[in-house]
Short mmCIF file of C-alpha atoms in Angstrom, two decimals:
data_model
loop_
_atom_site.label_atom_id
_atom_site.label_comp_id
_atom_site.label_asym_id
_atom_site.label_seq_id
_atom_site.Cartn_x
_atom_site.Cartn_y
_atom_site.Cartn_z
CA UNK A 1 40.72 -82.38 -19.96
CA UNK A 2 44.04 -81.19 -19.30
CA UNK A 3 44.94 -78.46 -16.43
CA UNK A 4 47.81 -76.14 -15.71
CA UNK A 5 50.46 -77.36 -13.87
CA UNK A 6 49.99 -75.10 -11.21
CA UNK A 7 47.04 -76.74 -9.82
CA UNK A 8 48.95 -79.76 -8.98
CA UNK A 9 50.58 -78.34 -5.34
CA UNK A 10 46.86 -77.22 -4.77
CA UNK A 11 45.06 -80.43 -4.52
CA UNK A 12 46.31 -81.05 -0.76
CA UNK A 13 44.52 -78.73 1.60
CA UNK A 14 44.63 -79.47 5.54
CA UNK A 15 41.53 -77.66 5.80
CA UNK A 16 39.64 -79.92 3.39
CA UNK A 17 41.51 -82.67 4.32
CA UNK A 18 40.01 -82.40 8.32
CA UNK A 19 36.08 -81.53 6.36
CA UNK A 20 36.50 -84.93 4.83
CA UNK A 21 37.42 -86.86 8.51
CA UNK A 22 34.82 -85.00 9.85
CA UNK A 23 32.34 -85.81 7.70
CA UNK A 24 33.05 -89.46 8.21
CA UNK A 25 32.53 -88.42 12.09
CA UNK A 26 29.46 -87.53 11.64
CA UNK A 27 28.07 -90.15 9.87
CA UNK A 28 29.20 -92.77 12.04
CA UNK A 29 26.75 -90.65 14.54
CA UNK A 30 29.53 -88.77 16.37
CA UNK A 31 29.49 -85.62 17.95
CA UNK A 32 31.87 -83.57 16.98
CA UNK A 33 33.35 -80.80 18.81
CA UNK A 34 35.47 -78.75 15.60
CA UNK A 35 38.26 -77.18 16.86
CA UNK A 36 39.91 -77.30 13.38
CA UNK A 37 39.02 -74.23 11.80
CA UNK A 38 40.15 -70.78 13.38
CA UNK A 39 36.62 -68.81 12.58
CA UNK A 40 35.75 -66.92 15.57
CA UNK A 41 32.04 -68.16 16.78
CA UNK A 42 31.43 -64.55 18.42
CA UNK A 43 29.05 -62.10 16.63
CA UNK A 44 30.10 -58.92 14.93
CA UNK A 45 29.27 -55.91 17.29
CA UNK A 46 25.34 -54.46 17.13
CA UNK A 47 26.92 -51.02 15.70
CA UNK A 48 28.71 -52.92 13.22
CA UNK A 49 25.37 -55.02 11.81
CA UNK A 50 23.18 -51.48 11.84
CA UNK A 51 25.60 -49.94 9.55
CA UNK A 52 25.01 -52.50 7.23
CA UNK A 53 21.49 -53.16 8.06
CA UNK A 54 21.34 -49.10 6.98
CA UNK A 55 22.88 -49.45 3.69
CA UNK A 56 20.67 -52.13 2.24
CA UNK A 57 17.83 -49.75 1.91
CA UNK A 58 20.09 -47.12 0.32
CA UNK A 59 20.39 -47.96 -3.35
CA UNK A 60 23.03 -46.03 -4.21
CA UNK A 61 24.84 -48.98 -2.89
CA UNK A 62 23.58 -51.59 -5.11
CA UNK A 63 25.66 -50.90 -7.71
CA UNK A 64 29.81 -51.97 -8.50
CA UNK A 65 31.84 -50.09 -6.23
CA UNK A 66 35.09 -48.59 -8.20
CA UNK A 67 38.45 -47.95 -6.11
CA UNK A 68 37.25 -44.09 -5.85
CA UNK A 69 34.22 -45.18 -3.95
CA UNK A 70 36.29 -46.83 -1.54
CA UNK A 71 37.56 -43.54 -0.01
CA UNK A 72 35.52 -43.38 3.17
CA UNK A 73 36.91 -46.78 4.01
CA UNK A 74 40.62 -45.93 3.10
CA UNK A 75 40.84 -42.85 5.15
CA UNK A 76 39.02 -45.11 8.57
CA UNK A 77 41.84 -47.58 8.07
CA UNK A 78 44.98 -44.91 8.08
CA UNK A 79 43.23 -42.99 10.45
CA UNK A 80 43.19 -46.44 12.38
CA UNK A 81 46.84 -47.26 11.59
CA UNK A 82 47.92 -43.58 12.75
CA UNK A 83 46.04 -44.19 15.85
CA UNK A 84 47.50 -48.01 16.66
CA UNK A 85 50.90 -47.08 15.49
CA UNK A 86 51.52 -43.94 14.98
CA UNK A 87 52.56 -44.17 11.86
CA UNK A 88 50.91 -41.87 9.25
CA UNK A 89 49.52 -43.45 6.07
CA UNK A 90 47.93 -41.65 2.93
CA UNK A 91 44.80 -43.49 1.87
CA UNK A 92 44.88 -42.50 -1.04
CA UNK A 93 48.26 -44.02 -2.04
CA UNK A 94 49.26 -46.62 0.64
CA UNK A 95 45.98 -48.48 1.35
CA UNK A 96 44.08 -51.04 -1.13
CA UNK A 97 40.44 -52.67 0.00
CA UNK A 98 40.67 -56.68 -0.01
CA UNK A 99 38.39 -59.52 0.32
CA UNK A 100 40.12 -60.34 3.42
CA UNK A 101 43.78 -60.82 3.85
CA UNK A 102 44.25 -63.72 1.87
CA UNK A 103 43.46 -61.98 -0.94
CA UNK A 104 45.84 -60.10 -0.65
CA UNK A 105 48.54 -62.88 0.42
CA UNK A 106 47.38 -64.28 -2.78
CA UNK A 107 47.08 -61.90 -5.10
CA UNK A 108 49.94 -60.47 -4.19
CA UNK A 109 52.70 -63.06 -5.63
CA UNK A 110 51.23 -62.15 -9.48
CA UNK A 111 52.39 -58.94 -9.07
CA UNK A 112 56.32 -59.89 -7.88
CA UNK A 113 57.00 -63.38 -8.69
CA UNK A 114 58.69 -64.11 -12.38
CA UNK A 115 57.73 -68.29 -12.98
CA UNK A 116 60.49 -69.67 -11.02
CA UNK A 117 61.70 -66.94 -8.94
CA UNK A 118 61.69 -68.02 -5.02
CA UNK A 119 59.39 -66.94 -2.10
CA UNK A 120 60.57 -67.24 1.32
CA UNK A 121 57.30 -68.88 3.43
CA UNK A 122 57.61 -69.68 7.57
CA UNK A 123 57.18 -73.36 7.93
CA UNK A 124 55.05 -73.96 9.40
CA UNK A 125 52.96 -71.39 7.79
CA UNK A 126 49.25 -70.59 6.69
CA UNK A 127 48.77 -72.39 3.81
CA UNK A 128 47.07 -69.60 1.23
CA UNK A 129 50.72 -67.95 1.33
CA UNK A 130 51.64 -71.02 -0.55
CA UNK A 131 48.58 -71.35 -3.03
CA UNK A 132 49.65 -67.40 -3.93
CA UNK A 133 53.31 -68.40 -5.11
CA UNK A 134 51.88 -71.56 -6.78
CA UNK A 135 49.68 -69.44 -8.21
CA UNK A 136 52.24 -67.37 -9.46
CA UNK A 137 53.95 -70.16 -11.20
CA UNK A 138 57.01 -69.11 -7.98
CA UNK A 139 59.11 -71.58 -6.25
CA UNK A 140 59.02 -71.74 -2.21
CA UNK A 141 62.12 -71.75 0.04
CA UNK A 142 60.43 -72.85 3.48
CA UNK A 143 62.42 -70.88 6.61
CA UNK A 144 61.97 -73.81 9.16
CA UNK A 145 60.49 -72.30 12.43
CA UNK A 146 61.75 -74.51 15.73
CA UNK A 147 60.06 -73.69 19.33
CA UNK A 148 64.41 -73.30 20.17
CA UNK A 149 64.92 -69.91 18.30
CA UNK A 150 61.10 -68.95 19.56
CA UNK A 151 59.73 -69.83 16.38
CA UNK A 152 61.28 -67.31 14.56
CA UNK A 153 63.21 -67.88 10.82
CA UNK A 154 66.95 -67.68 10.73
CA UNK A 155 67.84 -65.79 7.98
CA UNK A 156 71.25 -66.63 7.85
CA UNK A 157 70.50 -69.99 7.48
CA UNK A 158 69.01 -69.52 3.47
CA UNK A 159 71.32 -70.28 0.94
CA UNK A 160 73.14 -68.06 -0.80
CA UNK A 161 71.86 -69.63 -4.50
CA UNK A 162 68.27 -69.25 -2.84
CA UNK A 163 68.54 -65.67 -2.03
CA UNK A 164 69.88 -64.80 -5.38
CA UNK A 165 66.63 -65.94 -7.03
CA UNK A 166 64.14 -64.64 -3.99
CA UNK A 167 62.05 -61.93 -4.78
CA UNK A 168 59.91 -61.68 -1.58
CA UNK A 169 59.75 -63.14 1.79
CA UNK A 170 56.51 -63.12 4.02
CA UNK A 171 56.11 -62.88 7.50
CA UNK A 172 53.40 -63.43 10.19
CA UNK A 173 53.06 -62.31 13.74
CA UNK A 174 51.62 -63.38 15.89
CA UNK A 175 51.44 -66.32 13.88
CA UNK A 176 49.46 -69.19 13.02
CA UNK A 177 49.59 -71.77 13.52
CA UNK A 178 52.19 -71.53 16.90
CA UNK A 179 51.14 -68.54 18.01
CA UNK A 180 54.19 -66.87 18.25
CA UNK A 181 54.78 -63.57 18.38
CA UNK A 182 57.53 -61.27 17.46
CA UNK A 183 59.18 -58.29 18.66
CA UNK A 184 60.03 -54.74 17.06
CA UNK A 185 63.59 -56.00 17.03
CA UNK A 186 63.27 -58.94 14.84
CA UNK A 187 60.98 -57.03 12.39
CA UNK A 188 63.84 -53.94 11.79
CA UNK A 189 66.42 -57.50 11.39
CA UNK A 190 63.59 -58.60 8.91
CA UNK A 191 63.76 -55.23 7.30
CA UNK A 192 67.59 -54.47 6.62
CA UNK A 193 67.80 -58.01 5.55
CA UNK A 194 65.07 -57.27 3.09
CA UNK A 195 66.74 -53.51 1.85
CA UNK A 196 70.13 -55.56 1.45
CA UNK A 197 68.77 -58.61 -0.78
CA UNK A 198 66.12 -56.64 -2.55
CA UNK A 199 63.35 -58.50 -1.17
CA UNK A 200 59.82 -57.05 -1.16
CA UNK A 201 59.04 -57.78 2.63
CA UNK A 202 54.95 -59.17 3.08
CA UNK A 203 53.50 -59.21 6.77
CA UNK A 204 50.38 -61.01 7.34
CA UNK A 205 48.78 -59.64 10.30
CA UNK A 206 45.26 -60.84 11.15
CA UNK A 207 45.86 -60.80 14.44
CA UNK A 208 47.19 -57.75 15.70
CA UNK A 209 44.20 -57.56 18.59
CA UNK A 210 44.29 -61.04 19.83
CA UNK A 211 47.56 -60.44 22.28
CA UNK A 212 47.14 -61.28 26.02
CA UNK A 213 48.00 -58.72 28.57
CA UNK A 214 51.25 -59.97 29.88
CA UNK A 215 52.94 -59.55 26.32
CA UNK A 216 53.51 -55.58 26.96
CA UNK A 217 56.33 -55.37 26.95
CA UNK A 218 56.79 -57.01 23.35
CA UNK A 219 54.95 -52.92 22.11
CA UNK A 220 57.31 -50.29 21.62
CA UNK A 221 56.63 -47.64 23.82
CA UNK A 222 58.49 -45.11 22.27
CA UNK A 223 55.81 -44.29 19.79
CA UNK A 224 52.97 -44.36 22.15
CA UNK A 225 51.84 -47.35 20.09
CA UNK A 226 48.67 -48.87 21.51
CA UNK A 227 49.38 -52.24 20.23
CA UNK A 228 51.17 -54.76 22.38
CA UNK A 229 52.54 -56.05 19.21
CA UNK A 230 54.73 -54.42 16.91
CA UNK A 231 53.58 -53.50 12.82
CA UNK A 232 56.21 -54.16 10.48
CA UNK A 233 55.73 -50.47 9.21
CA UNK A 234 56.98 -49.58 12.74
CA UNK A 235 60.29 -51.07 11.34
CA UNK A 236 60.20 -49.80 8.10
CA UNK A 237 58.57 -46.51 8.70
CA UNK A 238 59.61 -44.97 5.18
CA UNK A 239 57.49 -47.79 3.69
CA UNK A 240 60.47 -48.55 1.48
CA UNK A 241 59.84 -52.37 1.35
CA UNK A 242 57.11 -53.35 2.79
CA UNK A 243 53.24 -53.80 2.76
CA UNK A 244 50.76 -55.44 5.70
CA UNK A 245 47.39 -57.37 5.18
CA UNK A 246 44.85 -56.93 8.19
CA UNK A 247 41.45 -58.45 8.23
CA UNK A 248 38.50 -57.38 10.55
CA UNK A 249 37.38 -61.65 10.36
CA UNK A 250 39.64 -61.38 13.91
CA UNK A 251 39.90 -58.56 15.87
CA UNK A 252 35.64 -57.29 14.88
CA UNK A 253 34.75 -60.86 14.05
CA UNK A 254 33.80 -60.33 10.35
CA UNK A 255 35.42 -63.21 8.79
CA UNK A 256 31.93 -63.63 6.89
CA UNK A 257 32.03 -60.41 5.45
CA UNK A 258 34.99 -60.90 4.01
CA UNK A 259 36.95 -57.38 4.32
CA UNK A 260 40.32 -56.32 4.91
CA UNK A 261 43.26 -54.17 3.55
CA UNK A 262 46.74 -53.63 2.39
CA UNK A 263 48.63 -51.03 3.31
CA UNK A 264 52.18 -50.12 2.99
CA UNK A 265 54.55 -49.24 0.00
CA UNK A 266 52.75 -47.08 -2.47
CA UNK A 267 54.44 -48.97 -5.33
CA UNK A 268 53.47 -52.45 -4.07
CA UNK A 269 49.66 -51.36 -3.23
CA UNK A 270 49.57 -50.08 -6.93
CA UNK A 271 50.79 -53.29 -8.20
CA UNK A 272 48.79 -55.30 -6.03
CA UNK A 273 45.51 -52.87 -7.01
CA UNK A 274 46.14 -53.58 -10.58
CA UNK A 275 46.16 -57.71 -10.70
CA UNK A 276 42.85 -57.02 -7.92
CA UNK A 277 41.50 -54.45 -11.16
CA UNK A 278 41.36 -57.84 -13.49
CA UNK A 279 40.01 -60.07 -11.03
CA UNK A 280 37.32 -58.26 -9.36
CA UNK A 281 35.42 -55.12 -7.87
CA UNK A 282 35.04 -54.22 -4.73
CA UNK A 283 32.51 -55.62 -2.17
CA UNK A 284 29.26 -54.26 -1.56
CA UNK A 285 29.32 -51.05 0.01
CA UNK A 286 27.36 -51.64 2.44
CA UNK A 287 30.09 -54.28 3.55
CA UNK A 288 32.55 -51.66 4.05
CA UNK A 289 30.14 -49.43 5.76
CA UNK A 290 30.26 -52.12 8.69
CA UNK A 291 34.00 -51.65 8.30
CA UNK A 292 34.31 -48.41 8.80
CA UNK A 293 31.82 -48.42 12.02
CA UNK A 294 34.22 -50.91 13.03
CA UNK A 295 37.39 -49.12 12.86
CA UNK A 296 36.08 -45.95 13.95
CA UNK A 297 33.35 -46.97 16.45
CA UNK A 298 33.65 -47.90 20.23
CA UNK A 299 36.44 -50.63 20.75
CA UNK A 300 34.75 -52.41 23.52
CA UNK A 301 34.30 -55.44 21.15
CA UNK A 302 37.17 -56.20 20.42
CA UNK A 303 38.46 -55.71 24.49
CA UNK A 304 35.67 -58.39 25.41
CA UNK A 305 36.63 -60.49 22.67
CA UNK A 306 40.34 -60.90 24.06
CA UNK A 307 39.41 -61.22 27.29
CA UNK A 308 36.51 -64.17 25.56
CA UNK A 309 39.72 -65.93 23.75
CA UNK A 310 41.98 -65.60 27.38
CA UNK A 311 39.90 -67.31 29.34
CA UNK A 312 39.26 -69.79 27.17
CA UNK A 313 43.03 -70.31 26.42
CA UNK A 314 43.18 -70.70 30.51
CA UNK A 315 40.65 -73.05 30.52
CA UNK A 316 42.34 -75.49 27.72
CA UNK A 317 45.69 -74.82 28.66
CA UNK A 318 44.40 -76.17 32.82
CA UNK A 319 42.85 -78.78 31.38
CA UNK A 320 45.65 -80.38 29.09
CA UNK A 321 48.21 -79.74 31.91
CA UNK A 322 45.54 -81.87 34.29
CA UNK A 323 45.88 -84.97 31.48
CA UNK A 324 49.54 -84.58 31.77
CA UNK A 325 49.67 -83.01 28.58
CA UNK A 326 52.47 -79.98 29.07
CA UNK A 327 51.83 -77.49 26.53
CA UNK A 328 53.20 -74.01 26.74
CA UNK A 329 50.75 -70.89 27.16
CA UNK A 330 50.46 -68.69 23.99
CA UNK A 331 50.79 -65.12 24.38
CA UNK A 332 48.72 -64.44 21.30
CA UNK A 333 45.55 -65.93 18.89
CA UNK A 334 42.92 -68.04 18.91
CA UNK A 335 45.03 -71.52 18.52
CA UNK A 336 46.90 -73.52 20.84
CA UNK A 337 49.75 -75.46 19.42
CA UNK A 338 50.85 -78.72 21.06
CA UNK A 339 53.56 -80.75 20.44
CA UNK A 340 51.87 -84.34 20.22
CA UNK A 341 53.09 -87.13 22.70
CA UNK A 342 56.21 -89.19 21.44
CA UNK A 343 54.08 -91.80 20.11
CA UNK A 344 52.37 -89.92 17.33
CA UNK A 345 55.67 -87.34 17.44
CA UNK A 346 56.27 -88.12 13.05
CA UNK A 347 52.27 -88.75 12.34
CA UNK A 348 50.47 -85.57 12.97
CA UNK A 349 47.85 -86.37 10.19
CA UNK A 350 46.88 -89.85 11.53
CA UNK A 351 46.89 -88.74 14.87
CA UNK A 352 44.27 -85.85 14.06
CA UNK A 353 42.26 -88.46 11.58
CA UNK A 354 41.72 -90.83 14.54
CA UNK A 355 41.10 -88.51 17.20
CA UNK A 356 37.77 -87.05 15.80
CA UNK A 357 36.78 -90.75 14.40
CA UNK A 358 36.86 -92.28 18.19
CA UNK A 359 36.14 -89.28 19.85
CA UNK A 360 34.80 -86.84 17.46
CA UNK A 361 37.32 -83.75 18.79
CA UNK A 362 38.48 -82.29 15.44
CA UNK A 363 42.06 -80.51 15.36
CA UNK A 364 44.36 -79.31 12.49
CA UNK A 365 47.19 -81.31 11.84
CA UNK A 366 50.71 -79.88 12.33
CA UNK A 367 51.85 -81.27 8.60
CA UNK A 368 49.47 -79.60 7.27
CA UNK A 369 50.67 -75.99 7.56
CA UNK A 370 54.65 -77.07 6.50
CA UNK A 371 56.76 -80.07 7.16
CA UNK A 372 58.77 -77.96 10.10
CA UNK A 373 54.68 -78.09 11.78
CA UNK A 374 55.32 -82.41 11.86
CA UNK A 375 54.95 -83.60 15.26
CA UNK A 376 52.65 -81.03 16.18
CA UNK A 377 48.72 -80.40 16.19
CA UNK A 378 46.65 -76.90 16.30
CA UNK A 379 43.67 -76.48 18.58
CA UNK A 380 41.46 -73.61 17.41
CA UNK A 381 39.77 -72.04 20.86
CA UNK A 382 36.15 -71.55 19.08
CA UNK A 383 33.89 -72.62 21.82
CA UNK A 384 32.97 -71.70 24.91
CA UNK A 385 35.40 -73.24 28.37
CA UNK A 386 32.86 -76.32 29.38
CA UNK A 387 32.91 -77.38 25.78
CA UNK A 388 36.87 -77.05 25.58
CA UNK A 389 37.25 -78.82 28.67
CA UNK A 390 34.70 -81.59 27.24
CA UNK A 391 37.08 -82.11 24.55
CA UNK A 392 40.37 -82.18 26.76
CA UNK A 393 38.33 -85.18 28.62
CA UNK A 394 37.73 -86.97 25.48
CA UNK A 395 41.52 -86.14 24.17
CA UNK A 396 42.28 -87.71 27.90
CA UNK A 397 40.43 -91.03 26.99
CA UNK A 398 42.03 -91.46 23.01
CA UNK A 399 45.43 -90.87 24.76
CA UNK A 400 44.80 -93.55 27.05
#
């Protein structure tokens, strides 16, 4: 058989790449501790579960659910987004259902992307914002991030022959995999940059709720937002280039359920709603029932989560510092990323295969998300601080 071309930058994944050395773990009768994956291990709140739970016996719900059906759920997420932000969205217009973010990050490429016109990605970067431009048949100008300019993309650094063919650059913050985050002030920079080149302007934002306390001052408090970290709408507040993904997978711990939005630019959410129109329907109802409890239910959750994914950032952070191992404290997420020790500073890959096959501690390569992520390695915090500090012991022994 022969297959498109476009598959071709899809057959390296770092994700599948890490299933396949763990696999290998197990069978040689390892125990493996996976801190590879960033899939939160904490249940979706009881209020959350009944709403579904509810629906199931309703069978009004059992059938397709058309965009119109959706309302409910697109009028709890601008109400949320009015709320967070202060910024007021119509639902009916500026907000699109998705199968999780990356359906969106995916999707949305087919809508903007020409074959050969350019995408500006961070590198290092989460790799379905790739698979969407490749899908797309679009090229990929990589914006190297470096822990010197806070891992943020220079813009002045893409060439001028680049730019001329760009169609879209997409952002991430706080980001994985450094965990960087970004304030209001580089997003407006992000935004007149945009306006100037006509770029349509894409910010991923899964984890707008995983932010530690001491990054408040990072929020704008002009707007009475009650995020600590800024919305890219908060910079473009006319919605004249832009559009934002979230996902409830971090912040309500539904990344099973697979639900999340767009919401921004009226014109992009259109275009994005019609290549979703050819590809599929909406989820179950019932699905977005739980969504909406989520958004417009008690927030407690999602406090106790943080205040779950601090600790156990504390924890890891305390115990890599005790090995010797000096890696900065993230503000924001679920990951740690470490720069790895000078010996395995150019081979993030091997480093990551042979620490779960003598010790069975699984990690995410740094190459794996970009080459700009070489020389470093992701830690996803998705266990509980004994189990973390298990693995920093058996990290301790491979190092030594």
């Amino acid at each position: 058989m022969q297959f498109a071309k476009r598959l071709q930058p899809l057959q390296s994944n770092v994700f599948a790449d890490m299933d396949r050395a763990k696999a290998v773990a197990l069978a040689a009768g390892r125990e493996v501790i996976d801190l590879s994956l960033g899939s939160s291990d904490l249940p979706a709140e009881a209020h959350v579960i009944e709403a579904i739970a509810q629906s199931l016996h309703d069978r009004s719900t059992h059938g397709y659910l058309l965009f119109n059906g959706t309302l409910g759920f697109r009028q709890a997420a601008a109400k949320w987004y009015e709320q967070k932000f202060g910024i007021k969205v119509d639902p009916e217009t500026e907000v699109l259902p998705l199968i999780g973010s990356q359906e969106g990050t995916a999707h949305l490429p087919l809508a903007i992307l020409n074959p050969g016109d350019f995408a500006l990605l961070l590198d290092p970067g989460y790799p379905s914002h790739a698979g969407g431009v490749y899908l797309a048949s679009g090229q990929i100008y990589p914006m190297p991030l470096r822990a010197e300019n806070a891992f943020l993309p220079v813009f002045a650094e893409i060439p001028a022959p680049v730019l001329a063919q760009s169609r879209m650059m997409v952002l991430s913050y706080p980001h994985n995999p450094t965990a960087a985050i970004a304030p209001l002030s580089f997003f407006q920079e992000a935004v007149a940059f945009c306006q100037e080149h006509n770029l349509v302007l894409v910010h991923d934002f899964p984890y707008v709720d995983l932010v530690f306390g001491e990054t408040g001052e990072w929020a704008d408090s002009s707007d009475n937002s009650k995020s600590l970290v800024p919305s890219i709408l908060q910079a473009d507040r006319e919605k004249s280039v832009s559009i934002e993904f979230f996902t409830l997978s971090k912040s309500y711990n539904m990344g099973g359920f697979r639900i999340g939005y767009a919401i921004g630019n009226a014109q992009l959410i259109n275009a994005l709603r019609q290549v979703k129109a050819a590809v599929d329907f909406n989820q179950y109802r019932g699905i977005l029932n739980g969504a909406i409890a989520a958004l417009t239910g008690p927030q407690s959750g999602v406090k106790s989560a943080v205040a779950t994914f601090q600790g156990r950032r504390d924890a890891f952070i305390s115990a890599l510092h005790r090995i010797g191992w000096n890696v900065p404290i993230p503000q924001a997420t679920m990951y740690i990323w470490a720069k790895l020790p000078s010996a395995w500073s150019q081979n993030s890959i091997e480093f990551c295969t042979q620490l779960v096959k003598q010790t069975g501690v699984a990690a995410s390569p740094g190459a794996g998300f970009g080459k700009s992520g070489e020389g470093y390695v992701r830690f996803a915090l998705v266990h509980e601080p004994p189990l973390l500090e298990t693995a920093v012991e058996r990290i301790a022994q491979f190092l030594h």
